Tab-separated table of C-alpha atoms in Angstrom:
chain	number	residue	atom	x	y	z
A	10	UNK	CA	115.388	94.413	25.443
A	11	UNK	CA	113.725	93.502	28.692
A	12	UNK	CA	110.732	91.998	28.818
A	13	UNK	CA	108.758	93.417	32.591
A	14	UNK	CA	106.440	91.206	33.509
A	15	UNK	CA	102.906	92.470	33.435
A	16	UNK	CA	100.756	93.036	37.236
A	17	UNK	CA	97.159	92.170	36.397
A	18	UNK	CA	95.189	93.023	39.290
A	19	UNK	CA	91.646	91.314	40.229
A	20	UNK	CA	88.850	93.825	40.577
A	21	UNK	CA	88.718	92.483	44.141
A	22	UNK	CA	92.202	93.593	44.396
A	23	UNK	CA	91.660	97.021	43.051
A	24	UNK	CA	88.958	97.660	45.380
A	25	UNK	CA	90.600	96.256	48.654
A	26	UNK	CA	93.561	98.401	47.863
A	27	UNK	CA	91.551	101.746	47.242
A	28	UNK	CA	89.554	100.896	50.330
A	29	UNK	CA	93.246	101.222	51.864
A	30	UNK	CA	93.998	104.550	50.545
A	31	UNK	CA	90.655	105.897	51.543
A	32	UNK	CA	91.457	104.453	55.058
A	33	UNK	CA	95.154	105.647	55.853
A	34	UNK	CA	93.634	109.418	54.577
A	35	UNK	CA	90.803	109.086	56.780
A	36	UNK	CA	92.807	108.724	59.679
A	37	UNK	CA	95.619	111.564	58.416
A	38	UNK	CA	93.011	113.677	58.265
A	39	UNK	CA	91.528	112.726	62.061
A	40	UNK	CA	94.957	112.244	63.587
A	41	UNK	CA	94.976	116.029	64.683
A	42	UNK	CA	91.711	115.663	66.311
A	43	UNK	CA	92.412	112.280	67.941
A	44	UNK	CA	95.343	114.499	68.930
A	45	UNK	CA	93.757	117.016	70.447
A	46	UNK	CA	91.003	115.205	72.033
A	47	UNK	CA	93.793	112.917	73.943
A	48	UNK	CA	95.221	115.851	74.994
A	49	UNK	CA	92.305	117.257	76.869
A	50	UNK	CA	91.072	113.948	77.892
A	51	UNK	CA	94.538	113.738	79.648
A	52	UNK	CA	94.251	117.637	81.073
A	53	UNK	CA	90.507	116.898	82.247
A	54	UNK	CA	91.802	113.680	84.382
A	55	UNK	CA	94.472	115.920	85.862
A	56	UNK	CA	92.605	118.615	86.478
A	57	UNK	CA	89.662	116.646	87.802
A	58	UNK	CA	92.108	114.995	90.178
A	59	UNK	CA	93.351	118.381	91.217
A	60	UNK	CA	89.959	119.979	91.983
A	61	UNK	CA	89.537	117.291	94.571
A	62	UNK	CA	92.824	118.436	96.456
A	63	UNK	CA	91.253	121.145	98.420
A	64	UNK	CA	92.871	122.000	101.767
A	65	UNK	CA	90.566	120.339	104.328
A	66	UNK	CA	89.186	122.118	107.826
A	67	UNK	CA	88.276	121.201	111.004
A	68	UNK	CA	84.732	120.637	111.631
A	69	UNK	CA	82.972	123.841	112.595
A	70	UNK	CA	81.020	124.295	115.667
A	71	UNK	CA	77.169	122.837	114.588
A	72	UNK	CA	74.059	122.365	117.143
A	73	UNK	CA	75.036	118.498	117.601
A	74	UNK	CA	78.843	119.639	118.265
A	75	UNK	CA	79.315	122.786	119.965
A	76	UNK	CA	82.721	124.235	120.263
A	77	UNK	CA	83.797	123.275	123.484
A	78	UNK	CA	82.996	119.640	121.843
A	79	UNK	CA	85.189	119.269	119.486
A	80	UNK	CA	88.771	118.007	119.914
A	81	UNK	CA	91.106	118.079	117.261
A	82	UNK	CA	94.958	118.528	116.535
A	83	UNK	CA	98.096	118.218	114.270
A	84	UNK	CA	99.501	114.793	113.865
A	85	UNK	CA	102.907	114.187	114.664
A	86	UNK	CA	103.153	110.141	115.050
A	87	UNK	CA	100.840	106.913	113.966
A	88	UNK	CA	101.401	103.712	116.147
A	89	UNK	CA	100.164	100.342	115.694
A	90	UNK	CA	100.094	98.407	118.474
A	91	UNK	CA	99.715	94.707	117.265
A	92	UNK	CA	102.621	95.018	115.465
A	93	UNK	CA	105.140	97.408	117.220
A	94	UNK	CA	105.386	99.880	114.998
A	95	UNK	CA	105.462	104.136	115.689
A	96	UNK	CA	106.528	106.043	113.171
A	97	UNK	CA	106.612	109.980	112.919
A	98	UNK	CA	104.527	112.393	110.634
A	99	UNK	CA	105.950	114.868	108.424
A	100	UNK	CA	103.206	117.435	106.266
A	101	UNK	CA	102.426	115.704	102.914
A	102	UNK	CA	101.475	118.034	100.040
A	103	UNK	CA	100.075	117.461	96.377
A	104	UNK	CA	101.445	119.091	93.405
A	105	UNK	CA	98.787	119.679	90.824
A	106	UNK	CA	101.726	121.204	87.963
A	107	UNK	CA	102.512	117.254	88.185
A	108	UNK	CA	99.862	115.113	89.766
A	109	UNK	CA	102.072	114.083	92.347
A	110	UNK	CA	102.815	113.785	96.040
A	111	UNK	CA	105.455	114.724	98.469
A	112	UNK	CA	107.453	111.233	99.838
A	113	UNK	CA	109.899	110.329	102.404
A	114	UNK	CA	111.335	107.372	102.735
A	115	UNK	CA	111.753	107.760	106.309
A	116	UNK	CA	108.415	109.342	107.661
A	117	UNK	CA	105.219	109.239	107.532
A	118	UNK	CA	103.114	111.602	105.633
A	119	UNK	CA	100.065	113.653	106.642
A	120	UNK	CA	98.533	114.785	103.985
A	121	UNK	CA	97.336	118.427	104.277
A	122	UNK	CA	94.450	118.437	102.031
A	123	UNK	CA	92.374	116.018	104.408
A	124	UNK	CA	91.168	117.077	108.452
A	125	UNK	CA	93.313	116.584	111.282
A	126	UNK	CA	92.007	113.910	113.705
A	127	UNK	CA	89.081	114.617	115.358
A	128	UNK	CA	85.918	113.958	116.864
A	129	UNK	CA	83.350	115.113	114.861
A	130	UNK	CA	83.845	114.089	111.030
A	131	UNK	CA	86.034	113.883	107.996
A	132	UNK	CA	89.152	111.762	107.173
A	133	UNK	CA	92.494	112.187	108.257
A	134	UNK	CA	94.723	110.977	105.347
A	135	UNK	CA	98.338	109.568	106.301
A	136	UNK	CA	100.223	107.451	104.036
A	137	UNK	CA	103.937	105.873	103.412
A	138	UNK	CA	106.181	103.765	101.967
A	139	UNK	CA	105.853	99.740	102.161
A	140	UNK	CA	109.357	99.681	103.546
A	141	UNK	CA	110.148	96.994	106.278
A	142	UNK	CA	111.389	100.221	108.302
A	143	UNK	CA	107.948	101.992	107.464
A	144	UNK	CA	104.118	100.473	106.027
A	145	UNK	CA	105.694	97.341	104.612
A	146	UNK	CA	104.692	95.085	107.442
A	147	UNK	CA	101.036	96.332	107.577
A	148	UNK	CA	100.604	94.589	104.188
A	149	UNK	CA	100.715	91.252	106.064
A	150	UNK	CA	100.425	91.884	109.532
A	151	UNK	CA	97.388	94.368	109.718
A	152	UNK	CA	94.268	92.681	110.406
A	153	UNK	CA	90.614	93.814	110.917
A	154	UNK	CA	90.036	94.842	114.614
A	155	UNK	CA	93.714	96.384	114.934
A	156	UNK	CA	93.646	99.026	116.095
A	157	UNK	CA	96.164	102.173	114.963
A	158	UNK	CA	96.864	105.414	117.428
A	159	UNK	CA	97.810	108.920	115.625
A	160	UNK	CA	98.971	111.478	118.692
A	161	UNK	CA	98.897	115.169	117.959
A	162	UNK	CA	101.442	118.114	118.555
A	163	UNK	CA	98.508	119.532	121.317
A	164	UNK	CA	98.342	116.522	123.180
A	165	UNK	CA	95.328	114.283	122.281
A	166	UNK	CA	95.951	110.682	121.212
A	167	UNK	CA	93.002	109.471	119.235
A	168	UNK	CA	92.115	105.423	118.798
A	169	UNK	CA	90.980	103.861	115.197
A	170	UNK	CA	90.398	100.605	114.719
A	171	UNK	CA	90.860	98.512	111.277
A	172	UNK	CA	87.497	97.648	109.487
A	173	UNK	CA	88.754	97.462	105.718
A	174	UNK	CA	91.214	97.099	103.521
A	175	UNK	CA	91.196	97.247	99.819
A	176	UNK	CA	93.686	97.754	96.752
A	177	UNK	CA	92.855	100.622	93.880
A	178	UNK	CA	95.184	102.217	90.812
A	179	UNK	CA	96.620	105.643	91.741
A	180	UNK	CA	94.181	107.013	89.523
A	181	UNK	CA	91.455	106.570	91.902
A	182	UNK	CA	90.907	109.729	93.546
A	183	UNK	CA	87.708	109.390	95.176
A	184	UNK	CA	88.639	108.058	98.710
A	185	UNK	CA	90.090	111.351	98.866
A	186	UNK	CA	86.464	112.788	98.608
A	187	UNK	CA	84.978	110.990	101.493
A	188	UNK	CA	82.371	112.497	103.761
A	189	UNK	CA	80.641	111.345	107.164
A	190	UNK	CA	81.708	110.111	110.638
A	191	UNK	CA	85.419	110.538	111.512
A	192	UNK	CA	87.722	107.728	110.342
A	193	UNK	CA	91.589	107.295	109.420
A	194	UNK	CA	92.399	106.079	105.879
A	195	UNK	CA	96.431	104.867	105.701
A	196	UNK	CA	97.971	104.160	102.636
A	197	UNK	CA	101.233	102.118	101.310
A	198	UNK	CA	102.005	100.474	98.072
A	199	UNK	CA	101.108	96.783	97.248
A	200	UNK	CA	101.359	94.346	93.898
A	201	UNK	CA	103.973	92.753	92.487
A	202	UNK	CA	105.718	95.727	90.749
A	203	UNK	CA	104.314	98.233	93.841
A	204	UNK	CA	101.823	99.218	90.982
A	205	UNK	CA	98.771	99.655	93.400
A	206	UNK	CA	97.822	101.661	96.282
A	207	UNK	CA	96.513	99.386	99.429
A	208	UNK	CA	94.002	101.273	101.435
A	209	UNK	CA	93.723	100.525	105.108
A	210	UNK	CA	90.435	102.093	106.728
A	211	UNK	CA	90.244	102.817	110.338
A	212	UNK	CA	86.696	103.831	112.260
A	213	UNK	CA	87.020	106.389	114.882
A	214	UNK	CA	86.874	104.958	118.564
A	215	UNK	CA	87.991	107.662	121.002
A	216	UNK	CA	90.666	110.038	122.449
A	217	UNK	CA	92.813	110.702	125.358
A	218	UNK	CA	94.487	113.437	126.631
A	219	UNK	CA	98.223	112.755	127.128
A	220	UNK	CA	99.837	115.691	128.926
């Protein structure tokens, strides 16, 4: 015959244990609402993100800026003089089925939901990789007072020059919603594992005409 050895249980025990119980059934019964509430929290950030990605226009004609004012065109390159680089621009587009962007690893990108340069208002949005061949030496070199040149497919060449630079997480959509005097915003990667997106923002100087 065996002898099983008797559990006595505290009445602390007891009621740390069915404390437990009520616990783990608490959350089985909230998990599909925790669920579901993830879910949409997820959907709402995308979404939000994507209502921001509205295709951008050229200023209109106001009292300040009649028509015959305002100059404006399609970029096709971005130069930075201090530091020798000229790279081409290739149309960048945003996918809202998967939050994401169009890249190239060997152009620049304009993005087509922000204004071409101008003379009137708005940001013009180009970014790129932080290759050596591409953005990657603007990380370093770039400096406040630079001064970066975007030429368009009509001719104009239009001046910016450097007064900020910041890092934010690609989450941060609001640059993308900026407003006011015309200025260039150029973006690459930065951080140790590329994890953040390094802003550089330009202020509008001027234009030329080149041919």
């Amino acid at each position: 015959m065996t002898i099983r050895p008797q559990i006595k249980l505290t009445k602390l025990q007891i009621l740390t244990v069915v404390g437990m119980l009520i616990f783990v059934s608490g959350l089985i019964g909230t998990a599909p609402t925790l669920i579901s509430n993830f879910e949409a929290d997820q959907a709402a950030t995308v979404n939000a993100a994507s209502s921001k990605q509205v295709r951008a226009t050229v200023p209109q004609p106001t009292a300040s800026h009649p028509a015959q004012s305002i100059i404006s065109g399609y970029p096709t390159s971005i130069s930075f003089p201090s530091l020798g680089i000229n790279q081409s621009i290739i149309p960048g587009y945003y996918d809202a089925r998967t939050n994401s962007w169009t890249l190239s690893d060997t152009n620049a990108q304009y993005a087509t939901i922000s204004v071409e340069p101008n003379n009137t208002s708005g940001q013009t949005f180009i970014y790129g990789h932080a290759l050596r061949t591409m953005f990657g030496p603007l990380l370093a070199g770039l400096h406040i007072g630079d001064t970066a040149q975007v030429k368009t497919q009509n001719g104009y060449t239009f001046t910016y020059k450097l007064t900020d630079s910041y890092a934010v997480q690609p989450s941060q959509t609001s640059v993308l919603s900026y407003t006011g005097a015309p200025r260039l915003l150029v973006q690459t990667c930065s951080g140790l594992f590329w994890q953040n997106r390094q802003m550089f923002s330009f202020e509008y100087i001027g234009y030329t005409k080149t041919n």
